[in-house]
Coordinates of C-alpha atoms and ligand atoms in Angstrom, one line a residue:
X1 CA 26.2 18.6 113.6
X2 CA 28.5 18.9 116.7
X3 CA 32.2 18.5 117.5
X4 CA 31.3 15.8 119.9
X5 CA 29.5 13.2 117.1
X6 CA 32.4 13.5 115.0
X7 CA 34.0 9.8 115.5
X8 CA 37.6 10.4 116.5
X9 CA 39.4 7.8 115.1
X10 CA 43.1 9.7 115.3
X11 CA 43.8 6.2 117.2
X12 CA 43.8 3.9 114.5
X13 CA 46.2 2.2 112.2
X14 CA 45.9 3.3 108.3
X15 CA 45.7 -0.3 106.8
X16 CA 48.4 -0.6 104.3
X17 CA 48.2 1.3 100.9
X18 CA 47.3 -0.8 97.8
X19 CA 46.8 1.7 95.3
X20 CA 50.2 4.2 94.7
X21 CA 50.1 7.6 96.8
X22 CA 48.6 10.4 94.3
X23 CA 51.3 12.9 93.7
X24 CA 50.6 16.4 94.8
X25 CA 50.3 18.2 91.4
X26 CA 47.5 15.8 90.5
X27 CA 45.4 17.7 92.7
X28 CA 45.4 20.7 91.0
X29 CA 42.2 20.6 90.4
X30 CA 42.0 22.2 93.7
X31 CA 44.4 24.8 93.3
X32 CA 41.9 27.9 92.4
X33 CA 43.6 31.2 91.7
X34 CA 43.0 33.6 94.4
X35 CA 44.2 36.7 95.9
X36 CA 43.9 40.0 93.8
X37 CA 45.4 38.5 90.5
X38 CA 43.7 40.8 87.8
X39 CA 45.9 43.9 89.4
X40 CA 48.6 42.4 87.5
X41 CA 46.5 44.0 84.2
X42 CA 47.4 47.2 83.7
X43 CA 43.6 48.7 83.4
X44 CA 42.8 47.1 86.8
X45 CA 46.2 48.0 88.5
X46 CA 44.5 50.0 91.2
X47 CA 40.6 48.2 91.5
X48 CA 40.5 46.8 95.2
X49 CA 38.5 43.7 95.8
X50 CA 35.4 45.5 96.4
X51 CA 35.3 47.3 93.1
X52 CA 36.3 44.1 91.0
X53 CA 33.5 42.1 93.0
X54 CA 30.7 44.7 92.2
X55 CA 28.8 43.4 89.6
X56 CA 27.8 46.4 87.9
X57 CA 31.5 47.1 88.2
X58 CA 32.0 43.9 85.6
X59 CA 29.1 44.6 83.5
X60 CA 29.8 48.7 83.1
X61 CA 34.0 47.9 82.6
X62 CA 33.1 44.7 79.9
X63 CA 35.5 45.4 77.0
X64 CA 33.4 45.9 73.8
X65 CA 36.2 47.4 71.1
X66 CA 39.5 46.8 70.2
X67 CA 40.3 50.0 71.6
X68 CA 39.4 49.6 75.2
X69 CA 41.3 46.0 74.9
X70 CA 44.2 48.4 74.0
X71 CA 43.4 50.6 77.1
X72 CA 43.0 47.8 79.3
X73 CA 46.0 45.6 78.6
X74 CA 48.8 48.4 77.6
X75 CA 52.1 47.0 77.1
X76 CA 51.2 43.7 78.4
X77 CA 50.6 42.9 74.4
X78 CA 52.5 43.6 71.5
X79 CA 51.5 46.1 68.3
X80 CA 51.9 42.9 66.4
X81 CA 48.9 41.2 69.0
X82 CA 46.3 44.4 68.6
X83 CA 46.8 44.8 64.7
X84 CA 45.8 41.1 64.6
X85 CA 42.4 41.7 66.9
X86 CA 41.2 44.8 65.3
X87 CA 41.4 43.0 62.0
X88 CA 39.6 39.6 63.6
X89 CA 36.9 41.7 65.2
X90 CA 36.1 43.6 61.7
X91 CA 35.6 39.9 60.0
X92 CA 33.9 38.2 63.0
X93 CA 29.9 37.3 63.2
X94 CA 29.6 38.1 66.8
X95 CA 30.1 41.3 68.3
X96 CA 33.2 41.5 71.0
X97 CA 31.9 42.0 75.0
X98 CA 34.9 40.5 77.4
X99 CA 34.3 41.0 81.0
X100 CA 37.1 42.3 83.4
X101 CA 36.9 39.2 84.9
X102 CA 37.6 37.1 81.9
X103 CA 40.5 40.0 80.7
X104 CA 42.1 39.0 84.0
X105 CA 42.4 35.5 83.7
X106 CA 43.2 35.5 80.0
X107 CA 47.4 34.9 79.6
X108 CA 48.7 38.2 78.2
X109 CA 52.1 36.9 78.2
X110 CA 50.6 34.3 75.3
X111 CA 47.5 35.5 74.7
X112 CA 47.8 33.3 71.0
X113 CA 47.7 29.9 72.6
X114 CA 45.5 31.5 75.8
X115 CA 42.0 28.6 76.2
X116 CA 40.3 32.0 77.4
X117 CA 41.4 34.4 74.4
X118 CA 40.8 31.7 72.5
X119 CA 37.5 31.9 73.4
X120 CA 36.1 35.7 73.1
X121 CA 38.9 37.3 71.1
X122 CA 39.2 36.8 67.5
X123 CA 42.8 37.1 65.5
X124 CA 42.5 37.3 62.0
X125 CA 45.7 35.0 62.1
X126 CA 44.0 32.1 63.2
X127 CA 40.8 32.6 61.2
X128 CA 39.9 29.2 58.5
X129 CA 37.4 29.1 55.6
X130 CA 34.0 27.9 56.4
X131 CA 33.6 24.1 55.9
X132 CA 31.1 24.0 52.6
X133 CA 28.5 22.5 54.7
X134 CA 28.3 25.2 57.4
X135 CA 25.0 27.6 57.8
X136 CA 23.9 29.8 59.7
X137 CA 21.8 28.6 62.6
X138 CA 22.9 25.0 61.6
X139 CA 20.9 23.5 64.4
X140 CA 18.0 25.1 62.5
X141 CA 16.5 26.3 65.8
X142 CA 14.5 28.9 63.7
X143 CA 12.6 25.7 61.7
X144 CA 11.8 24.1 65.2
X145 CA 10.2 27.7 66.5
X146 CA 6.5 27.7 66.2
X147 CA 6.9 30.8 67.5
X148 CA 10.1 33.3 67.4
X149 CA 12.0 32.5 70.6
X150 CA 10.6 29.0 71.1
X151 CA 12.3 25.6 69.9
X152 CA 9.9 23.1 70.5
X153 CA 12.3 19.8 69.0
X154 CA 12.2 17.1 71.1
X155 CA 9.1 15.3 72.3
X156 CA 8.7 16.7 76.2
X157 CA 11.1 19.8 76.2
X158 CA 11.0 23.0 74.8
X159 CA 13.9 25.6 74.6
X160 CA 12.7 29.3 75.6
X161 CA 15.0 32.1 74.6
X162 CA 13.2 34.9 76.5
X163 CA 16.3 37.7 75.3
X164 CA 19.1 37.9 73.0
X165 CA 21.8 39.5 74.8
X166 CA 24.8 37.9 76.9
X167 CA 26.8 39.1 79.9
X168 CA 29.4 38.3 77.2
X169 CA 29.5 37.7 73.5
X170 CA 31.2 34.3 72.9
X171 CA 33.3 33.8 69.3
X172 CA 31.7 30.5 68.9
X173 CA 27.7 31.2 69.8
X174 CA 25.9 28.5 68.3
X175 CA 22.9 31.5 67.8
X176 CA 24.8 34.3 66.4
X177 CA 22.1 34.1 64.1
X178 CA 20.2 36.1 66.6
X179 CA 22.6 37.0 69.7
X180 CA 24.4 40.2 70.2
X181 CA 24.2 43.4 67.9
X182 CA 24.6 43.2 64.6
X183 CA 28.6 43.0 63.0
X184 CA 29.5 44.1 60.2
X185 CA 29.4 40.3 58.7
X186 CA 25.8 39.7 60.4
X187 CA 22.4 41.2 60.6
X188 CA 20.5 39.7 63.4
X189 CA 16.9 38.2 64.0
X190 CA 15.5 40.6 67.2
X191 CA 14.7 38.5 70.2
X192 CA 14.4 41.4 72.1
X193 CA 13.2 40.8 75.7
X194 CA 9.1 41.6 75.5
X195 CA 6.3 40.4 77.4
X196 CA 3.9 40.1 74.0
X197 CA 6.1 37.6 72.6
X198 CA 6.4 35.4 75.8
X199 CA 3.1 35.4 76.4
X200 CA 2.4 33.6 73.4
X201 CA 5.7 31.3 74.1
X202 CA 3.5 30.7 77.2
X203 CA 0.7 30.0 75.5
X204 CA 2.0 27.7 73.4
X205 CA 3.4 25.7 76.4
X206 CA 0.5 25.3 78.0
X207 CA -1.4 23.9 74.9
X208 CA 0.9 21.4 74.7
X209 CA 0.3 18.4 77.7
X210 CA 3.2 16.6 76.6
X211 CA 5.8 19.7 77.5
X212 CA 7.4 19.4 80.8
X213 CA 10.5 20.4 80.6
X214 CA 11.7 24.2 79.9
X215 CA 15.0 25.1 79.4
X216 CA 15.2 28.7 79.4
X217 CA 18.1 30.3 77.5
X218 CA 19.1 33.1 75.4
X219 CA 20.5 34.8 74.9
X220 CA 21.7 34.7 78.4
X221 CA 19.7 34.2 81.7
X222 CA 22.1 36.6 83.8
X223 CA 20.9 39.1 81.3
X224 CA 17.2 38.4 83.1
X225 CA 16.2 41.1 85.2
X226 CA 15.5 39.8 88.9
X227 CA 12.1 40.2 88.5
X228 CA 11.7 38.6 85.0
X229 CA 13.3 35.8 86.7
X230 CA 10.6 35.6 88.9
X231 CA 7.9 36.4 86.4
X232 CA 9.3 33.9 83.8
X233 CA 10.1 31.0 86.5
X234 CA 6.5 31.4 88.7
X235 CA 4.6 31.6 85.2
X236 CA 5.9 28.4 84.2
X237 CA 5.7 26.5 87.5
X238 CA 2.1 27.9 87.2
X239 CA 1.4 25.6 84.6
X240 CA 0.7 21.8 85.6
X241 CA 2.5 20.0 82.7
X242 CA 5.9 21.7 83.7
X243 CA 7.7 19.6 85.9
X244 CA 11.0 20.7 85.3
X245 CA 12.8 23.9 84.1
X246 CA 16.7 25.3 83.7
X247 CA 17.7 28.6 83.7
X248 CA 20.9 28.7 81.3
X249 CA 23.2 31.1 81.6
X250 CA 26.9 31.1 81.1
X251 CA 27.5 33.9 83.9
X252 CA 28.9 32.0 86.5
X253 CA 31.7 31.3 83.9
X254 CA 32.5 34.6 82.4
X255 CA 31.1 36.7 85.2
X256 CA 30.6 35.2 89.2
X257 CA 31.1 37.8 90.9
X258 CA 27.0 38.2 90.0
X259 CA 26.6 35.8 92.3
X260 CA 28.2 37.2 95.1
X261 CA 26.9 40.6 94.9
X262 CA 23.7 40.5 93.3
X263 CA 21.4 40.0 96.1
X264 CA 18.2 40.8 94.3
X265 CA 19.1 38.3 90.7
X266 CA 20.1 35.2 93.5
X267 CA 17.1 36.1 95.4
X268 CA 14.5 35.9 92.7
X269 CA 16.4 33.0 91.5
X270 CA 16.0 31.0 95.0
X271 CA 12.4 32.2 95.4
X272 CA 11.5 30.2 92.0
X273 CA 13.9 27.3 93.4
X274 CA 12.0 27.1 96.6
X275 CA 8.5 27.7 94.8
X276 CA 9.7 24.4 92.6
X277 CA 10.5 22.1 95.4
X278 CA 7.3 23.3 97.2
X279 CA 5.4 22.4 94.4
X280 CA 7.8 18.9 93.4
X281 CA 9.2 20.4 90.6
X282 CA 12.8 20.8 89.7
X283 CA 14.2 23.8 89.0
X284 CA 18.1 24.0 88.4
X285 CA 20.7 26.3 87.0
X286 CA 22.7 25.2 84.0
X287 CA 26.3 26.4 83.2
X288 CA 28.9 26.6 80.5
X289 CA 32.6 26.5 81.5
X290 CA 34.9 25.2 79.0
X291 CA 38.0 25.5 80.7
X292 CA 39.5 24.8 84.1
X293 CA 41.3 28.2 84.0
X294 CA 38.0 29.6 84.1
X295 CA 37.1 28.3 87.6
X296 CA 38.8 30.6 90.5
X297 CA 38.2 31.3 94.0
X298 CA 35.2 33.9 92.9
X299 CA 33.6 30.6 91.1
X300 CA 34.4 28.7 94.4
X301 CA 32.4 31.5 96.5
X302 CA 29.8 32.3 93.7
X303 CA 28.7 28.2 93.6
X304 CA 28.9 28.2 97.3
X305 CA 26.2 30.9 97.4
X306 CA 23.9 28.8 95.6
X307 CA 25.1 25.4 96.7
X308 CA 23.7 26.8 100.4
X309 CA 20.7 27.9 99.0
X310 CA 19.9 24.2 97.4
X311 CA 20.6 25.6 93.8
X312 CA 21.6 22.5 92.1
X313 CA 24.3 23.6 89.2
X314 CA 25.1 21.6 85.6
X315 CA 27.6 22.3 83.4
X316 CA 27.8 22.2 79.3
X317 CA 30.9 22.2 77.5
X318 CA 31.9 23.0 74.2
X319 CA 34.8 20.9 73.0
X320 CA 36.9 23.4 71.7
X321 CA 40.7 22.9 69.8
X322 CA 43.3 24.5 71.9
X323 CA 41.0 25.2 75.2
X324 CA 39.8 21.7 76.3
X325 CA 40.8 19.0 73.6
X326 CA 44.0 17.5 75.6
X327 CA 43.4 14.8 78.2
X328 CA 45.2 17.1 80.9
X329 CA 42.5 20.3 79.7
X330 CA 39.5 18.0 79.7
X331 CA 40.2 15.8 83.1
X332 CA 41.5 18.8 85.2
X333 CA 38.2 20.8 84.2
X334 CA 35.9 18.1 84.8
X335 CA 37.6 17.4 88.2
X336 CA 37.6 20.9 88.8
X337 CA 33.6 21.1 87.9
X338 CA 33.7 18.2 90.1
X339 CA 35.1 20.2 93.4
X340 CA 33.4 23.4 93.4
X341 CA 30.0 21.2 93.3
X342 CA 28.8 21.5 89.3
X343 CA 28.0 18.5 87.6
X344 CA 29.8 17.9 84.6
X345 CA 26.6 17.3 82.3
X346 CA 27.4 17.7 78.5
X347 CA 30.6 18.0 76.2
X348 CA 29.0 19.1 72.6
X349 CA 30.7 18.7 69.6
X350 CA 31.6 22.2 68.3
X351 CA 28.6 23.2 66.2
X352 CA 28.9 24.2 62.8
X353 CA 29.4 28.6 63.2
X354 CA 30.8 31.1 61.1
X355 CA 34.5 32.1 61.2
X356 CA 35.5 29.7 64.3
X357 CA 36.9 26.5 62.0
X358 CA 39.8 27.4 64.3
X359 CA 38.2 26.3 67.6
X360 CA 36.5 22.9 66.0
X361 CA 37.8 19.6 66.6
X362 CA 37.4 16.1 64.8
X363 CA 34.6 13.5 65.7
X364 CA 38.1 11.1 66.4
X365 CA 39.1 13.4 68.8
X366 CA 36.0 13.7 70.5
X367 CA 35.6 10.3 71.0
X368 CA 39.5 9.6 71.7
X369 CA 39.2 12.5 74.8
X370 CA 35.9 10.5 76.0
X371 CA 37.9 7.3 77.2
X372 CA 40.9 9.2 78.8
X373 CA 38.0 11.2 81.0
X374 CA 35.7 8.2 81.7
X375 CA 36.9 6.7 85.1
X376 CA 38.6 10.2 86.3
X377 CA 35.4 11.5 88.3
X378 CA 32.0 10.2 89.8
X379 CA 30.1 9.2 87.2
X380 CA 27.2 11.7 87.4
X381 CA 30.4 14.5 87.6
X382 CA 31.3 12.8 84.0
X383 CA 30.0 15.0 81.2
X384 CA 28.4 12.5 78.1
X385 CA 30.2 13.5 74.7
X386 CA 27.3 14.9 72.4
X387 CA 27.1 15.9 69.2
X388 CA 24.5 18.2 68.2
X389 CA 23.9 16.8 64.5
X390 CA 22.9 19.7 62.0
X391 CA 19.6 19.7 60.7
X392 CA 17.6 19.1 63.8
X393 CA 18.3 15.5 64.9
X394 CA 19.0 17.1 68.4
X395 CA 22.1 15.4 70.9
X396 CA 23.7 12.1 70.2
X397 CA 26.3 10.4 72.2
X398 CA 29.3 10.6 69.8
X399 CA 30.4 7.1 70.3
X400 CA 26.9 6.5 68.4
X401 CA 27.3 7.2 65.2
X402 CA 26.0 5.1 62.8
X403 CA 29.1 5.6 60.1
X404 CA 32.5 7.7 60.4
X405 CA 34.8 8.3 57.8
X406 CA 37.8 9.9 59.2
X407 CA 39.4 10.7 55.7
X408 CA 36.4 12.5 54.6
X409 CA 35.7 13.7 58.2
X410 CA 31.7 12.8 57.4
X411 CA 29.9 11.0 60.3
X412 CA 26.3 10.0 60.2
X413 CA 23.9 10.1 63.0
X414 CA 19.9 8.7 63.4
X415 CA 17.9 10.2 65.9
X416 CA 14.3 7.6 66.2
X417 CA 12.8 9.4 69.1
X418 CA 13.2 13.0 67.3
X419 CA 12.9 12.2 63.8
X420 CA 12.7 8.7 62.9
X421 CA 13.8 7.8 59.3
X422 CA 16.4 10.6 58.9
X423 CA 20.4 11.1 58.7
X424 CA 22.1 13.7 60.4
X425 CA 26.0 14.3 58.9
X426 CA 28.4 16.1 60.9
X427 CA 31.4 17.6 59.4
X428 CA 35.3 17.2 60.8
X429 CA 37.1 20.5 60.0
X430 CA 38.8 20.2 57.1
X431 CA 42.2 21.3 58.3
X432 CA 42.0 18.1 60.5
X433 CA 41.8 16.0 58.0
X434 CA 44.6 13.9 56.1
X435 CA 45.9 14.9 52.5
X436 CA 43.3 12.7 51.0
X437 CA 40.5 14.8 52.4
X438 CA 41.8 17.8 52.2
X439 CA 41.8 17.4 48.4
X440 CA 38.6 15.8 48.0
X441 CA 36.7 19.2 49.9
X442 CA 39.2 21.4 48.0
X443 CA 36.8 19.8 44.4
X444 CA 33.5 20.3 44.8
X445 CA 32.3 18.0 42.3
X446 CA 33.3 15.5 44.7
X447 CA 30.9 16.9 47.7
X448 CA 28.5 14.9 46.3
X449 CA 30.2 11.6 46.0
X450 CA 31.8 12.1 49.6
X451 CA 27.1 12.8 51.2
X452 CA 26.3 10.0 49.2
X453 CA 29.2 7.2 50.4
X454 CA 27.8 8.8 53.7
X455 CA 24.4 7.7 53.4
X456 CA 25.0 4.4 51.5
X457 CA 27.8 3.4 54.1
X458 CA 25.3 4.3 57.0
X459 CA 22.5 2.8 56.0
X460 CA 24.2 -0.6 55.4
X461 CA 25.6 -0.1 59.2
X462 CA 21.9 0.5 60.3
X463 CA 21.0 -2.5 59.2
X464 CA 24.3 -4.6 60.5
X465 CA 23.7 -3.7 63.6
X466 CA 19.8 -4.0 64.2
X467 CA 19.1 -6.5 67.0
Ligands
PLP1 C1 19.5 20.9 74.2 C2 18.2 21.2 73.9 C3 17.2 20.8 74.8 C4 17.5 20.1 76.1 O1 18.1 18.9 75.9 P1 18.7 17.9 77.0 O2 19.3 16.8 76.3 O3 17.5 17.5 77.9 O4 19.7 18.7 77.8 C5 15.9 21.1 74.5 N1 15.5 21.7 73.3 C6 16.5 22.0 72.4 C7 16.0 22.6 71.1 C8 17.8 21.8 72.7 O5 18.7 22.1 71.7
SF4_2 S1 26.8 33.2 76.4 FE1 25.8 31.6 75.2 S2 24.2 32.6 74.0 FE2 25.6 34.2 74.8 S3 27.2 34.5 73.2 FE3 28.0 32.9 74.6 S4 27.4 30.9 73.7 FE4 26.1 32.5 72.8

């Protein structure tokens, strides 16, 4: 495009406003934080751009111990702060790995109520019981595997975790069944990256027609050599019935200064891209930001580098208590998504994990924060409110469910095209819930009573509502 067949239309009258002028600080979606911020940590004090941009930099410097947090953040936190860490990290299921870049964006000043700390840093403070009905790997991804590594739930898609290791380690992973090393709470099933085992995931792919969609995860796709990115992706556009495939990773979030500075990992990425669209297949890179904090001028430049190569970017959210459950938290990060060109795709439901009762949120919630976003942003840049119903019913929209008691916190989900002629309960945390509640989870001879009202109350809805 040139200058000259840009229309110049500095003549004309502005017709007369009938919607009020937007005030300035409801753009600050726009306002990305920039300049050389994380010197203000003292561990990073003296890094220059370059070094803090490097990569390798981020991945060699992640913090992995209460100690090096110490080291890092000096007197920035209080004894009373670090006591609290070292004993949340001893009881936690995932193992602690926070890049520099995350450190510098978290709020030292109150790192308690911090959406980022929140995040990757467990207090013992904080920490809540387990609801009753929590297990590990509630999604029961491991029942779905025909082989280990493979989730093969839904009808056309299959989920591929080629690695189980994470440019970071997040509090919440849905898989800390498998991801990260082993904690003193958790041993670990090995998905260690190795061409034996994928060769069968391939394998099975193939000798299934109906498969054409391949979400590859983790794990963590950052994690992905450059050349296993290549291997992986041109193995899989190899086969005819894949039409579509994701690389998932949650770098861009946590660490995007990969994406400025590793030349070889966007390269292999873009060949596989390119080799897609030659082919007409669609090949796109999916995200996980859950806060708008996260999002600075290295996400702005990191998305840019893909955005020019064609690399199409979605984004998954997990609605998390304290880091995206106000209206303000939700809408400025979905308008945010929204301006550094991610589609807003998914908000989940915070899965049933281990230890992180803190972070989850009521179904009410959820489905009060859908309406106040709904309207703020382009509809494909408005994320649709999921909930990942234990036991394998896969993603429902929340508004869906088929019954919802708020004082017992149970809500009932069916799920026809994945497993017809089931119920899927999801749990409220407990803490959420009124006095009521509270009492009838504190006597567990009334678990029973509270499943079964559940079911009878669900299937009489079911059958209200049939068309
Ligand atoms: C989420 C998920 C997918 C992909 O589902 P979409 O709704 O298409 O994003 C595929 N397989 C499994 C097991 C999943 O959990
Ligand atoms: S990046 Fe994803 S897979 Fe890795 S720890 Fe975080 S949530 Fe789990």
């Amino acid at each position: 495009m040139t200058i000259s067949s840009i229309i110049d239309f500095t003549d004309a009258s502005i017709p007369t406003p009938i919607k009020a002028r937007v005030a300035p600080e409801r753009l600050e979606h726009r306002e990305l934080l920039s300049g050389e911020w994380w010197r203000k940590v003292p561990g990073y004090a003296e890094v220059d751009e370059a070094t803090f941009l490097d990569h390798k930099w981020q991945a060699k410097n992640s913090v992995t111990s209460a100690k090096k947090l110490r080291e890092v953040v000096g007197d920035l936190a209080t004894e009373a702060f670090y006591a609290d860490v070292e004993e949340g990290l001893r009881l936690a299921p995932m193992s602690v790995r926070v890049s520099p870049y995350l450190m510098s964006i978290i709020d030292w000043a109150e790192p308690y109520g911090c959406p980022v700390r929140r995040q990757f840093i467990a207090v013992a403070t904080s920490l809540r019981g387990d609801h009753p009905k929590l297990g590990l790997d509630s999604l029961r991804e491991q029942d779905d595997a025909p082989t280990p590594g493979l989730t093969h739930r839904y009808g056309d898609k299959a989920l591929f975790l080629p690695l189980d290791t994470c440019p970071v380690y997040c509090r919440f992973c849905t898989r800390s069944y498998a991801i990260g090393l082993d904690t003193d709470q958790v041993e670990k099933v090995a998905l260690r990256p190795n061409r034996e085992r994928w060769k069968t995931a391939f394998a099975y792919i193939a000798s299934r027609p109906e498969l054409e969609d391949i979400v590859i995860s983790g794990g963590d796709a950052y994690n992905l050599r450059a050349e296993w990115i290549r291997e992986i992706g041109m193995t899989l556009l190899s086969l005819p019935n894949v039409r579509r495939m994701r690389f998932a990773t949650k770098g861009p979030a946590v660490m995007p200064q990969k994406l400025i500075t590793d030349h070889e990992w966007v390269d292999a990425l873009t060949e596989v891209v390119e080799e897609g669209r030659r082919l007409g297949k669609d090949v796109m890179l999916h995200t996980h930001f859950n806060s708008a904090h996260e999002i600075t001028e290295h996400s702005r430049i990191g998305i840019q580098r893909l955005v020019e190569r064609g690399i199409h970017v979605r984004n998954q959210t997990v609605l998390q208590a304290g880091v995206n459950d106000s209206a303000e938290a939700m809408t400025l990060l979905v308008k945010r998504l929204a301006y550094i060109n991610v589609h807003a795709y998914y908000v989940y439901m915070h899965d049933l994990v281990p230890m992180v009762e803190d972070l989850r949120t009521s179904l009410a919630q959820g489905m009060w924060l859908e309406k106040q976003v709904r309207g703020s942003a382009a509809g494909f840049n408005t994320p649709t409110f999921v909930c990942d119903a234990p036991g394998g019913g896969g993603k429902r929209a929340i508004h869906s469910a088929d019954y919802y008691d708020r004082v017992t916190g149970v809500s009932v989900y069916t799920a026809p095209a994945v497993r017809p002629n089931e119920l899927f309960y999801y749990f409220d945390p407990i803490h959420a819930l009124p006095a009521e509640g509270q009492a009838r989870w504190a006597d567990a001879s009334e678990h029973d009573k509270m499943m079964e009202e559940a079911r009878v109350g669900a299937l009489a809805n079911i059958e209200r509502m049939r068309p």
